[in-house]
Amino acid sequence: MRPRIPLRKRLLVRLLVATVLIALCSVGATAWLAVETTTRAIREEQGQDLADDMRILAQLSGYAATHPDWKGVAPTVRALSKKMGRRIALTTSDRTLVADSAPHGTSLPPRAAANVDPLHTDTYTEPGAQLSGLDPRVVGPYRVTAKERVRLMGLAKDRQACFKQSGIDTTITMTPSGRPVLTDADGNNANGNVPVNCADGKLNTPTATESKALKNLIVRAQPCLLQGGVNFKVPYFGVDVYDKSLGSRYVTGAYNKLGDAAAIRKAEACTDNARRAQLDPYVAPVAELFLGGGDTTAPRFDVSPANKAKVVGAAAAVLALTVLVTAVVATRLVRPLRALTEAAQQPPELHVRVPVKTRDETGILAEAFNDLTERRERMEAQRKAMVSDIAHELRSPLTNIRGWLEVTRDGFVEPDPALLGSLHEEAMVLQRVIDDLQDLAAADAGTLRLHREPVRVEDLVDQIVAAYRVTADTAGVALTGKTDNSLWLDADPVRMRQVLGNLVSNALRHTPADGTVTVTAWRDGDDIVLTVTDTGTGIAAENLAHVFERFWRADQSRSRRTGGSGLGLSIVRDLVAAHDGTVEAASETGAGSVFTLRLPNSPAPEGD
């Protein structure tokens, strides 16, 4: 009874399970990737929009820091809008339109993105930005004159050369007010680490323009200071006008000396307010900035219940379709496999064949199974024929030996030399058959021993011709050998004489009187070719494919007058294969046969 395959081990079930798992993983991975990609893209877009917003605000703040009004800002707004790909609009605090990159009449977004006020900003991040909220590009009355700029540049170059002598590399950088300063490799102010020989105070001393602005700043700050109960007298002691809190440090320097922290904080607050009032006439009025839709809230990626239902439905449909297609395909794949299994489980004597309906892997497997069945049929037929042939080959000499021994035992025949010679000949026939069978069995088992050594082909051919010379002369056949010089084989000389001897004896047996048998040898590239050619009866075309089969003879009557045991050519084939060579037969009825051996060439031994 055919064993039943468990459900979990059936190919169809395995294919379905594998397909479902793959589909689930694919759907899950695709959904996860889509969500992650979308979320990442949204975040990147948000970051890019925020960076663009900051650049727009910084550029417009710079315009306001260097212009007392917004009259000429429209070209700047349009150019900036084209560059950023965003709508940009500026209005006053009461929503009066100042400039807009959108066509006239386009409604503004509901909310402003930011206020453009260079005196109160916390979004400017360029080097030199004011911690107090002042845009450093607002210089107003602190802008030095051209003459002062030339003098300051000379002082800056002198100090740069002095720094160079001390092994410090610096760069001259121009501030918005036109004052040059020295910066180090990191872009920081180099005045924090001035060599003693370079600290002359000339570069940091305020110019006449700056001093005037600083005095005005002090005058503006005094009411606030006095109102706060801070009384002071400002000494003069060198001011770094590039400091981030320009002016306030000048005013609060005295209080640093006194160590009154509260007075310092009050002075800083009063100075910042006074400086804003001092710079206010030099900057544009506060404006509201509108960008695009004006919605700066972060987009939120969410899936509504309806969309979730759609996703689940789509995933279920994909799974159902996948299972359906897999079931159909798997059924078509399993059907021929089941047919193969049923055919393989049939008894060997039925020799069942599977119909080949496709040219895919399953069809190729079916063809291979049918070929295997045919080979099994042939092997079975050969096995039966071989048993019959062996019995036939052994029966005849054994019957003769037994018969003569029985009549001799009963006294009917005297054991004279002639009888003993006949019995000896029959025993030799048995010995040859047994030896041939032993050689074939060793070749089949891969245990055939070869004692290889360098063999001169010319000597090998001469030995075979000499050994069969008497047999050839007795049969009236001319036996000759032809070889090229300096041909060598790496072979077992005894086995090679057996190979050529079988071919020559077979040729002499089938060649009539006055015929010829020729043994030739020559080099063909890396091979040595040996041929045994006869002018005998030849082999019919339909029998040529069977000449190397065991116990096969063209004479189906199996008479010893027309052939030996039928194992000689099989032994020739196996021995040549053991020497890594090949043997072929060509024949034409009535014109003779040619047996060709092709063996690897071997170099001549040293000293030859």
Coordinates of C-alpha atoms in Angstrom, one line a residue:
M1 CA 0.0 0.0 0.0
R2 CA 1.3 3.4 -1.0
P3 CA 2.2 5.5 2.2
R4 CA 0.1 8.5 2.8
I5 CA 1.9 11.9 2.8
P6 CA 1.2 14.0 5.9
L7 CA -0.7 17.1 5.1
R8 CA 2.0 19.4 6.5
K9 CA 4.6 17.8 4.2
R10 CA 2.7 18.0 1.0
L11 CA 4.2 20.1 -1.7
L12 CA 1.0 22.0 -2.4
V13 CA 0.6 22.9 1.3
R14 CA 4.2 24.0 1.6
L15 CA 3.9 26.2 -1.5
L16 CA 0.7 27.8 -0.2
V17 CA 2.3 28.5 3.3
A18 CA 5.4 29.9 1.7
T19 CA 3.4 32.1 -0.6
V20 CA 1.2 33.4 2.2
L21 CA 4.3 34.2 4.4
I22 CA 6.0 36.0 1.5
A23 CA 2.8 38.0 0.7
L24 CA 2.4 39.0 4.4
C25 CA 6.0 40.0 4.6
S26 CA 5.8 41.9 1.4
V27 CA 2.6 43.8 2.3
G28 CA 4.0 44.6 5.8
A29 CA 7.4 45.7 4.5
T30 CA 5.8 47.8 1.8
A31 CA 3.4 49.5 4.2
W32 CA 6.2 50.1 6.7
L33 CA 8.5 51.5 4.0
A34 CA 5.7 53.7 2.7
V35 CA 5.0 55.2 6.1
E36 CA 8.7 55.7 6.9
T37 CA 9.4 57.2 3.6
T38 CA 6.5 59.5 3.7
T39 CA 7.2 60.6 7.3
R40 CA 10.9 61.2 6.5
A41 CA 10.0 63.1 3.4
I42 CA 7.6 65.3 5.4
R43 CA 10.2 66.0 8.0
E44 CA 12.8 66.8 5.5
E45 CA 10.4 69.1 3.7
Q46 CA 9.6 70.8 7.0
G47 CA 13.2 71.3 7.8
Q48 CA 13.9 72.7 4.3
D49 CA 10.9 75.0 4.6
L50 CA 12.1 76.2 8.0
A51 CA 15.6 76.9 6.7
D52 CA 14.2 78.8 3.7
D53 CA 12.0 80.8 6.1
M54 CA 15.1 81.7 8.1
R55 CA 17.0 82.8 5.0
I56 CA 14.1 84.9 3.8
L57 CA 13.7 86.6 7.2
A58 CA 17.5 87.2 7.5
Q59 CA 17.7 88.8 4.1
L60 CA 14.7 91.1 4.7
S61 CA 16.0 91.9 8.2
G62 CA 19.2 92.9 6.6
Y63 CA 17.3 95.2 4.1
A64 CA 15.5 96.8 7.0
A65 CA 18.8 97.2 9.0
T66 CA 20.3 99.2 6.1
H67 CA 17.3 101.2 4.9
P68 CA 15.1 103.7 6.8
D69 CA 11.9 102.6 5.0
W70 CA 10.5 99.9 2.7
K71 CA 10.0 102.0 -0.4
G72 CA 12.5 100.0 -2.6
V73 CA 12.0 96.5 -1.2
A74 CA 9.6 95.3 -3.9
P75 CA 12.4 94.1 -6.4
T76 CA 14.1 92.4 -3.5
V77 CA 10.9 90.6 -2.5
R78 CA 10.3 89.4 -6.1
A79 CA 13.8 88.2 -6.6
L80 CA 13.8 86.4 -3.3
S81 CA 10.5 84.8 -4.1
K82 CA 11.7 83.5 -7.4
K83 CA 14.8 82.1 -5.9
M84 CA 13.0 80.3 -3.0
G85 CA 9.9 79.3 -5.0
R86 CA 7.7 80.8 -2.2
R87 CA 5.2 83.6 -2.0
I88 CA 6.6 86.5 0.0
A89 CA 4.5 89.4 1.2
L90 CA 5.3 92.3 3.6
T91 CA 2.7 94.4 5.3
T92 CA 2.7 97.1 8.0
S93 CA 1.3 96.3 11.5
D94 CA -2.2 97.3 10.3
R95 CA -2.0 94.9 7.3
T96 CA -1.3 97.6 4.8
L97 CA 0.5 95.9 1.9
V98 CA 4.1 97.0 1.5
A99 CA 5.3 94.4 -1.2
D100 CA 4.0 91.1 -2.5
S101 CA 5.4 88.6 -5.0
A102 CA 1.9 87.3 -5.8
P103 CA -0.4 89.0 -8.3
H104 CA -2.3 92.1 -7.2
G105 CA -5.5 91.2 -5.4
T106 CA -4.3 87.8 -4.0
S107 CA -5.5 87.4 -0.5
L108 CA -3.0 87.1 2.3
P109 CA -2.5 84.0 4.4
P110 CA -4.5 84.0 7.7
R111 CA -1.4 84.4 9.8
A112 CA 2.0 86.1 9.5
A113 CA 5.0 83.9 9.6
A114 CA 7.2 86.4 11.5
N115 CA 7.8 90.1 12.2
V116 CA 10.7 91.8 10.4
D117 CA 12.3 94.1 13.1
P118 CA 16.1 94.3 13.1
L119 CA 15.9 96.0 16.5
H120 CA 14.1 93.0 18.1
T121 CA 15.2 89.7 16.4
D122 CA 16.2 86.3 17.7
T123 CA 16.4 84.5 14.4
Y124 CA 19.6 85.9 13.0
T125 CA 22.3 83.3 13.4
E126 CA 25.1 84.6 11.4
P127 CA 28.5 85.4 13.1
G128 CA 28.3 88.6 15.1
A129 CA 24.5 88.3 15.9
Q130 CA 23.5 90.3 18.9
L131 CA 22.4 88.4 22.1
S132 CA 20.3 91.5 22.9
G133 CA 18.2 91.0 19.8
L134 CA 19.8 93.7 17.7
D135 CA 20.7 92.8 14.1
P136 CA 24.5 93.5 13.9
R137 CA 23.9 95.0 10.4
V138 CA 22.1 98.0 12.1
V139 CA 25.0 100.4 12.5
G140 CA 23.3 103.8 12.0
P141 CA 25.6 106.6 13.5
Y142 CA 28.4 104.2 14.2
R143 CA 29.3 103.8 10.5
V144 CA 32.9 105.2 10.1
T145 CA 33.7 107.6 7.4
A146 CA 35.8 106.7 4.4
K147 CA 38.8 108.6 5.8
E148 CA 38.5 106.8 9.1
R149 CA 38.2 103.5 7.3
V150 CA 41.5 104.0 5.5
R151 CA 43.2 104.9 8.8
L152 CA 41.7 101.9 10.6
M153 CA 42.7 99.6 7.7
G154 CA 46.3 100.7 8.1
L155 CA 46.2 100.0 11.8
A156 CA 44.7 96.6 11.2
K157 CA 47.4 95.7 8.7
D158 CA 50.1 96.8 11.2
R159 CA 48.5 94.7 13.9
Q160 CA 48.2 91.7 11.5
A161 CA 51.9 92.0 10.8
C162 CA 52.7 92.1 14.5
F163 CA 50.5 89.0 15.1
K164 CA 52.4 87.3 12.2
Q165 CA 55.7 88.0 13.9
S166 CA 54.4 86.3 17.0
G167 CA 53.4 83.2 15.0
I168 CA 49.7 84.0 14.9
D169 CA 47.9 83.9 11.5
T170 CA 44.9 86.3 11.3
T171 CA 42.5 87.6 8.7
I172 CA 41.2 91.1 8.3
T173 CA 37.4 91.1 8.3
M174 CA 35.2 94.1 7.7
T175 CA 32.3 94.7 10.1
P176 CA 29.0 96.3 8.9
S177 CA 30.1 99.6 10.3
G178 CA 33.2 99.6 8.1
R179 CA 35.6 99.0 11.0
P180 CA 38.2 96.2 10.2
V181 CA 38.9 93.6 12.8
L182 CA 41.3 90.7 13.1
T183 CA 39.8 87.1 13.2
D184 CA 41.6 83.8 13.7
A185 CA 41.3 80.7 11.6
D186 CA 37.9 79.8 13.3
G187 CA 36.4 83.2 12.5
N188 CA 36.6 84.5 16.1
N189 CA 37.8 87.9 17.2
A190 CA 41.6 87.7 17.7
N191 CA 41.6 90.6 20.3
G192 CA 41.0 88.1 23.0
N193 CA 44.6 86.9 22.8
V194 CA 46.8 89.9 21.8
P195 CA 50.5 89.5 22.2
V196 CA 52.0 92.1 24.6
N197 CA 54.1 93.8 21.9
C198 CA 51.0 94.3 19.8
A199 CA 48.7 95.7 22.5
D200 CA 49.0 99.3 21.6
G201 CA 45.3 100.1 21.8
K202 CA 45.3 102.1 18.6
L203 CA 43.0 99.7 16.6
N204 CA 40.4 99.4 19.3
T205 CA 40.2 103.2 20.1
P206 CA 36.9 104.6 18.9
T207 CA 37.1 107.0 16.0
A208 CA 35.6 110.5 16.1
T209 CA 32.4 109.2 14.5
E210 CA 32.1 106.3 17.0
S211 CA 32.9 108.5 20.0
K212 CA 30.2 110.9 19.0
A213 CA 27.7 108.1 18.7
L214 CA 28.8 106.6 22.0
K215 CA 28.5 110.0 23.8
N216 CA 25.0 110.3 22.4
L217 CA 24.2 106.8 23.6
I218 CA 25.4 107.7 27.1
V219 CA 23.2 110.8 27.1
R220 CA 20.2 108.7 26.1
A221 CA 20.9 106.1 28.8
Q222 CA 21.4 108.6 31.7
P223 CA 17.7 109.2 32.4
C224 CA 17.0 105.5 32.7
L225 CA 20.1 105.0 34.9
L226 CA 19.2 107.9 37.2
Q227 CA 15.6 106.7 37.4
G228 CA 16.9 103.3 38.5
G229 CA 19.0 104.9 41.2
V230 CA 22.3 104.3 39.4
N231 CA 24.8 107.2 39.7
F232 CA 28.1 106.9 37.8
K233 CA 31.0 108.7 36.3
V234 CA 32.3 107.1 33.1
P235 CA 36.1 106.9 32.9
Y236 CA 37.8 106.3 29.6
F237 CA 39.8 103.1 29.2
G238 CA 39.8 101.6 25.7
V239 CA 36.7 100.1 24.2
D240 CA 36.4 97.1 21.8
V241 CA 33.8 98.5 19.4
Y242 CA 33.4 95.0 17.7
D243 CA 32.0 93.6 21.0
K244 CA 28.6 91.9 20.7
S245 CA 27.1 94.6 23.0
L246 CA 28.6 97.7 21.3
G247 CA 28.1 100.7 23.6
S248 CA 26.7 98.9 26.6
R249 CA 30.2 97.6 27.6
Y250 CA 31.5 101.2 27.3
V251 CA 28.9 102.4 29.7
T252 CA 29.0 99.5 32.1
G253 CA 32.8 99.2 32.2
A254 CA 33.0 101.5 35.2
Y255 CA 30.6 99.3 37.1
N256 CA 32.7 96.2 36.4
K257 CA 35.4 98.0 38.3
L258 CA 33.1 98.7 41.2
G259 CA 31.8 95.1 41.2
D260 CA 28.1 96.1 41.6
A261 CA 26.3 93.3 39.7
A262 CA 22.8 94.9 40.0
A263 CA 24.2 98.2 38.7
I264 CA 25.8 96.3 35.7
R265 CA 22.5 94.6 34.8
K266 CA 20.6 97.9 35.1
A267 CA 23.2 99.7 33.0
E268 CA 23.0 96.9 30.3
A269 CA 19.2 97.1 30.1
C270 CA 19.2 100.9 30.0
T271 CA 22.0 100.9 27.3
D272 CA 20.1 98.4 25.1
N273 CA 16.9 100.5 25.3
A274 CA 18.9 103.7 24.6
R275 CA 20.7 102.1 21.6
R276 CA 17.4 100.9 20.1
A277 CA 16.1 104.4 20.4
Q278 CA 19.3 105.7 18.9
L279 CA 19.2 103.3 15.9
D280 CA 15.4 103.5 15.3
P281 CA 15.6 106.4 12.8
Y282 CA 18.1 104.4 10.7
V283 CA 16.0 101.2 10.2
A284 CA 12.7 100.5 8.4
P285 CA 9.5 100.2 10.4
V286 CA 8.4 96.9 11.8
A287 CA 6.7 94.8 9.1
E288 CA 4.8 91.5 9.1
L289 CA 6.1 88.7 6.9
F290 CA 3.7 86.3 5.1
L291 CA 5.1 83.2 3.5
G292 CA 3.2 80.9 1.2
G293 CA 0.1 79.6 3.0
G294 CA 1.5 80.9 6.3
D295 CA 0.7 77.6 8.1
T296 CA 3.9 76.8 10.0
T297 CA 2.3 74.0 12.0
A298 CA 3.9 70.6 11.4
P299 CA 1.9 68.3 9.1
R300 CA 0.6 65.3 10.8
F301 CA 0.7 62.0 9.0
D302 CA -2.5 60.0 10.0
V303 CA -4.7 57.4 8.5
S304 CA -8.4 57.8 8.8
P305 CA -10.7 54.8 9.6
A306 CA -11.9 54.8 6.0
N307 CA -8.3 54.7 4.7
K308 CA -7.4 52.0 7.2
A309 CA -10.3 49.9 5.9
K310 CA -9.1 50.5 2.4
V311 CA -5.5 49.4 3.3
V312 CA -6.8 46.3 5.1
G313 CA -9.1 45.5 2.2
A314 CA -6.4 45.9 -0.4
A315 CA -4.0 43.7 1.7
A316 CA -6.7 41.0 2.0
A317 CA -7.4 41.1 -1.7
V318 CA -3.7 40.8 -2.4
L319 CA -3.5 37.8 -0.1
A320 CA -6.6 36.1 -1.6
L321 CA -5.3 36.6 -5.1
T322 CA -1.9 35.4 -4.2
V323 CA -3.3 32.2 -2.6
L324 CA -5.6 31.6 -5.6
V325 CA -2.8 32.0 -8.1
T326 CA -0.5 29.8 -6.0
A327 CA -3.1 27.1 -5.7
V328 CA -3.6 27.0 -9.4
V329 CA 0.1 27.0 -10.2
A330 CA 0.9 24.5 -7.5
T331 CA -1.7 22.1 -8.6
R332 CA -0.4 22.2 -12.1
L333 CA 3.1 21.6 -10.8
V334 CA 2.1 18.8 -8.4
R335 CA 0.0 16.8 -11.0
P336 CA 3.0 15.6 -13.1
L337 CA 5.0 15.0 -9.9
R338 CA 2.2 12.7 -8.7
A339 CA 2.2 10.9 -12.0
L340 CA 5.9 10.4 -11.7
T341 CA 5.6 9.1 -8.2
E342 CA 2.8 6.6 -9.2
A343 CA 4.9 5.4 -12.1
A344 CA 8.0 5.0 -10.0
Q345 CA 6.0 2.9 -7.4
Q346 CA 4.9 0.4 -10.0
P347 CA 6.6 -3.0 -10.2
P348 CA 9.8 -2.9 -12.3
E349 CA 8.6 -5.4 -14.8
L350 CA 5.8 -3.1 -15.9
H351 CA 8.2 -0.4 -17.2
V352 CA 5.6 2.3 -17.0
R353 CA 6.3 5.6 -18.9
V354 CA 5.0 9.0 -18.1
P355 CA 3.6 11.2 -20.8
V356 CA 5.6 14.4 -21.4
K357 CA 3.2 17.3 -21.8
T358 CA 5.4 20.3 -21.0
R359 CA 9.0 21.5 -21.8
D360 CA 9.6 22.9 -18.3
E361 CA 11.6 21.4 -15.5
T362 CA 8.8 18.9 -14.8
G363 CA 8.7 17.8 -18.5
I364 CA 12.5 17.4 -18.5
L365 CA 12.2 15.3 -15.3
A366 CA 9.5 13.1 -17.0
E367 CA 11.8 12.6 -20.0
A368 CA 14.7 11.7 -17.7
F369 CA 12.4 9.2 -15.9
N370 CA 11.4 7.6 -19.2
D371 CA 15.0 7.4 -20.3
L372 CA 15.8 5.7 -17.0
T373 CA 13.0 3.3 -17.6
E374 CA 14.3 2.5 -21.0
R375 CA 17.8 2.0 -19.7
R376 CA 16.4 -0.3 -17.0
E377 CA 14.7 -2.3 -19.7
R378 CA 17.9 -2.6 -21.6
M379 CA 19.9 -3.5 -18.5
E380 CA 17.3 -6.1 -17.6
A381 CA 17.4 -7.6 -21.1
Q382 CA 21.2 -7.5 -21.0
R383 CA 21.2 -9.2 -17.6
K384 CA 19.0 -12.0 -18.8
A385 CA 21.0 -12.4 -22.0
M386 CA 24.2 -12.3 -20.0
V387 CA 23.1 -15.1 -17.7
S388 CA 22.0 -17.1 -20.8
D389 CA 25.3 -16.4 -22.6
I390 CA 27.4 -17.3 -19.6
A391 CA 25.5 -20.6 -19.2
H392 CA 25.9 -21.2 -22.9
E393 CA 29.6 -20.5 -22.9
L394 CA 30.2 -22.7 -19.9
R395 CA 27.8 -25.5 -20.8
S396 CA 29.5 -26.6 -24.1
P397 CA 33.1 -27.2 -22.8
L398 CA 31.7 -28.7 -19.5
T399 CA 29.5 -31.0 -21.5
N400 CA 32.4 -32.1 -23.6
I401 CA 34.7 -32.7 -20.6
R402 CA 32.0 -34.5 -18.7
G403 CA 31.1 -36.8 -21.7
W404 CA 34.7 -37.8 -22.4
L405 CA 35.4 -38.4 -18.7
E406 CA 32.3 -40.6 -18.3
V407 CA 33.1 -42.8 -21.4
T408 CA 36.7 -43.0 -20.2
R409 CA 35.6 -44.0 -16.7
D410 CA 33.3 -46.7 -18.2
G411 CA 36.2 -48.1 -20.3
F412 CA 34.8 -47.4 -23.7
V413 CA 37.7 -45.0 -24.6
E414 CA 41.3 -45.2 -23.7
P415 CA 42.9 -42.0 -22.2
D416 CA 45.4 -41.5 -25.0
P417 CA 47.3 -38.2 -25.6
A418 CA 44.8 -37.1 -28.3
L419 CA 41.9 -37.3 -25.8
L420 CA 43.8 -35.6 -23.1
G421 CA 44.8 -32.8 -25.5
S422 CA 41.1 -32.3 -26.4
L423 CA 40.1 -32.2 -22.8
H424 CA 42.9 -29.7 -22.1
E425 CA 41.7 -27.5 -24.9
E426 CA 38.2 -27.5 -23.5
A427 CA 39.6 -26.6 -20.1
M428 CA 41.5 -23.7 -21.6
V429 CA 38.2 -22.5 -23.2
L430 CA 36.7 -22.5 -19.7
Q431 CA 39.7 -20.7 -18.3
R432 CA 39.6 -18.0 -21.0
V433 CA 35.9 -17.3 -20.3
I434 CA 36.4 -17.1 -16.6
D435 CA 39.4 -14.8 -17.0
D436 CA 37.5 -12.6 -19.3
L437 CA 34.6 -12.4 -16.8
Q438 CA 37.0 -11.6 -14.0
D439 CA 38.5 -8.8 -16.1
L440 CA 35.1 -7.4 -16.8
A441 CA 34.0 -7.6 -13.2
A442 CA 37.2 -5.8 -12.1
A443 CA 36.6 -3.0 -14.7
D444 CA 33.0 -2.6 -13.5
A445 CA 34.0 -2.4 -9.9
G446 CA 36.9 0.0 -10.6
T447 CA 39.5 -2.4 -9.2
L448 CA 41.2 -3.2 -12.5
R449 CA 44.9 -2.9 -11.7
L450 CA 47.2 -1.2 -14.2
H451 CA 51.0 -1.2 -13.9
R452 CA 51.9 1.8 -16.0
E453 CA 55.3 2.4 -17.4
P454 CA 56.7 4.1 -20.6
V455 CA 55.9 1.8 -23.6
R456 CA 57.3 2.3 -27.0
V457 CA 54.5 2.0 -29.5
E458 CA 56.8 0.5 -32.2
D459 CA 57.9 -2.3 -29.9
L460 CA 54.3 -2.9 -28.9
V461 CA 53.1 -3.3 -32.5
D462 CA 56.1 -5.5 -33.4
Q463 CA 55.4 -7.8 -30.5
I464 CA 51.7 -8.2 -31.5
V465 CA 52.6 -8.9 -35.2
A466 CA 55.3 -11.4 -34.2
A467 CA 52.9 -13.2 -31.7
Y468 CA 50.2 -13.7 -34.3
R469 CA 52.4 -14.3 -37.3
V470 CA 52.0 -18.1 -37.2
T471 CA 48.2 -17.8 -36.9
A472 CA 48.1 -15.3 -39.8
D473 CA 50.3 -17.5 -42.0
T474 CA 48.2 -20.5 -41.2
A475 CA 45.0 -18.6 -42.2
G476 CA 46.7 -17.3 -45.4
V477 CA 46.3 -13.7 -44.2
A478 CA 49.0 -11.0 -44.6
L479 CA 49.7 -9.4 -41.1
T480 CA 51.7 -6.2 -41.1
G481 CA 52.6 -3.3 -38.8
K482 CA 53.3 0.4 -39.6
T483 CA 54.3 2.9 -36.9
D484 CA 55.9 6.4 -36.8
N485 CA 59.1 6.7 -34.9
S486 CA 59.4 8.0 -31.3
L487 CA 55.8 7.3 -30.2
W488 CA 55.4 6.5 -26.5
L489 CA 52.5 5.6 -24.2
D490 CA 52.2 5.7 -20.4
A491 CA 50.4 2.3 -20.2
D492 CA 50.4 -1.2 -18.8
P493 CA 52.3 -3.2 -21.5
V494 CA 50.5 -6.5 -20.6
R495 CA 47.0 -4.9 -20.9
M496 CA 47.9 -3.1 -24.1
R497 CA 49.1 -6.4 -25.6
Q498 CA 45.8 -7.9 -24.5
V499 CA 43.9 -5.1 -26.2
L500 CA 45.7 -5.3 -29.5
G501 CA 45.8 -9.1 -29.3
N502 CA 42.0 -9.2 -29.0
L503 CA 41.6 -6.9 -32.0
V504 CA 44.1 -8.7 -34.2
S505 CA 42.8 -12.2 -33.3
N506 CA 39.2 -11.0 -34.0
A507 CA 40.4 -9.5 -37.4
L508 CA 42.2 -12.7 -38.4
R509 CA 39.2 -14.8 -37.5
H510 CA 36.9 -12.8 -39.8
T511 CA 39.4 -12.2 -42.7
P512 CA 39.4 -14.8 -45.5
A513 CA 42.5 -16.2 -47.1
D514 CA 44.6 -13.7 -49.2
G515 CA 43.2 -10.9 -47.1
T516 CA 45.2 -8.4 -45.0
V517 CA 45.3 -7.2 -41.4
T518 CA 47.3 -4.0 -40.8
V519 CA 48.2 -2.5 -37.4
T520 CA 49.2 1.2 -37.7
A521 CA 50.1 3.9 -35.2
W522 CA 50.7 7.6 -35.6
R523 CA 50.6 10.9 -33.6
D524 CA 47.5 13.1 -33.8
G525 CA 48.0 16.3 -31.8
D526 CA 48.2 15.2 -28.1
D527 CA 47.0 11.7 -28.9
I528 CA 48.4 8.4 -30.2
V529 CA 46.1 6.7 -32.7
L530 CA 46.4 3.0 -33.2
T531 CA 44.2 1.2 -35.8
V532 CA 43.6 -2.4 -36.6
T533 CA 42.3 -2.7 -40.2
D534 CA 41.2 -5.9 -42.0
T535 CA 39.7 -6.8 -45.3
G536 CA 37.3 -9.3 -43.9
T537 CA 33.6 -9.8 -44.1
G538 CA 32.8 -6.6 -42.2
I539 CA 29.9 -5.8 -39.9
A540 CA 26.4 -4.9 -40.9
A541 CA 25.4 -1.3 -40.1
E542 CA 22.6 -2.4 -37.8
N543 CA 25.0 -4.5 -35.8
L544 CA 27.8 -2.0 -35.6
A545 CA 26.4 -0.3 -32.4
H546 CA 26.4 -3.7 -30.5
V547 CA 30.0 -4.9 -31.2
F548 CA 31.3 -3.8 -27.8
E549 CA 28.4 -5.4 -25.9
R550 CA 29.1 -8.4 -23.8
F551 CA 28.5 -11.8 -25.4
W552 CA 27.3 -10.2 -28.6
R553 CA 28.3 -11.8 -31.8
A554 CA 27.0 -11.2 -35.3
D555 CA 26.5 -15.0 -35.7
Q556 CA 23.3 -15.5 -33.7
S557 CA 23.8 -19.2 -33.8
R558 CA 26.8 -18.6 -31.5
S559 CA 29.0 -21.2 -33.2
R560 CA 32.6 -21.2 -32.2
R561 CA 33.6 -21.5 -35.8
T562 CA 32.6 -17.8 -36.3
G563 CA 33.7 -16.3 -33.0
G564 CA 34.9 -16.6 -29.5
S565 CA 33.2 -16.0 -26.2
G566 CA 31.8 -12.6 -27.2
L567 CA 33.7 -10.8 -24.4
G568 CA 36.9 -9.7 -26.3
L569 CA 35.7 -6.4 -27.6
S570 CA 34.0 -5.6 -24.3
I571 CA 37.3 -6.1 -22.6
V572 CA 39.0 -3.9 -25.2
R573 CA 36.6 -1.1 -24.4
D574 CA 37.1 -1.3 -20.6
L575 CA 40.9 -1.6 -20.8
V576 CA 41.1 1.4 -23.2
A577 CA 38.8 3.4 -20.9
A578 CA 41.1 2.5 -17.9
H579 CA 44.0 4.1 -19.9
D580 CA 41.9 7.3 -20.4
G581 CA 41.4 6.5 -24.0
T582 CA 38.6 5.7 -26.4
V583 CA 37.8 3.0 -29.0
E584 CA 35.6 3.2 -32.1
A585 CA 34.6 0.8 -34.8
A586 CA 33.8 1.5 -38.4
S587 CA 32.9 -1.2 -41.0
E588 CA 31.2 -1.9 -44.3
T589 CA 29.8 -5.2 -45.2
G590 CA 32.2 -7.1 -47.6
A591 CA 34.9 -4.4 -47.3
G592 CA 36.3 -5.1 -43.9
S593 CA 36.5 -3.2 -40.5
V594 CA 38.6 -0.6 -38.8
F595 CA 39.0 -0.4 -35.0
T596 CA 40.6 2.8 -33.8
L597 CA 42.2 3.4 -30.5
R598 CA 42.9 6.9 -29.3
L599 CA 45.2 7.2 -26.2
P600 CA 47.0 10.1 -24.5
N601 CA 50.5 10.8 -25.8
S602 CA 53.4 10.4 -23.3
P603 CA 56.8 12.1 -23.7
A604 CA 59.8 9.9 -24.3
P605 CA 61.7 8.9 -21.2
E606 CA 65.0 10.6 -20.5
G607 CA 68.0 9.1 -22.2
D608 CA 66.0 7.6 -25.1

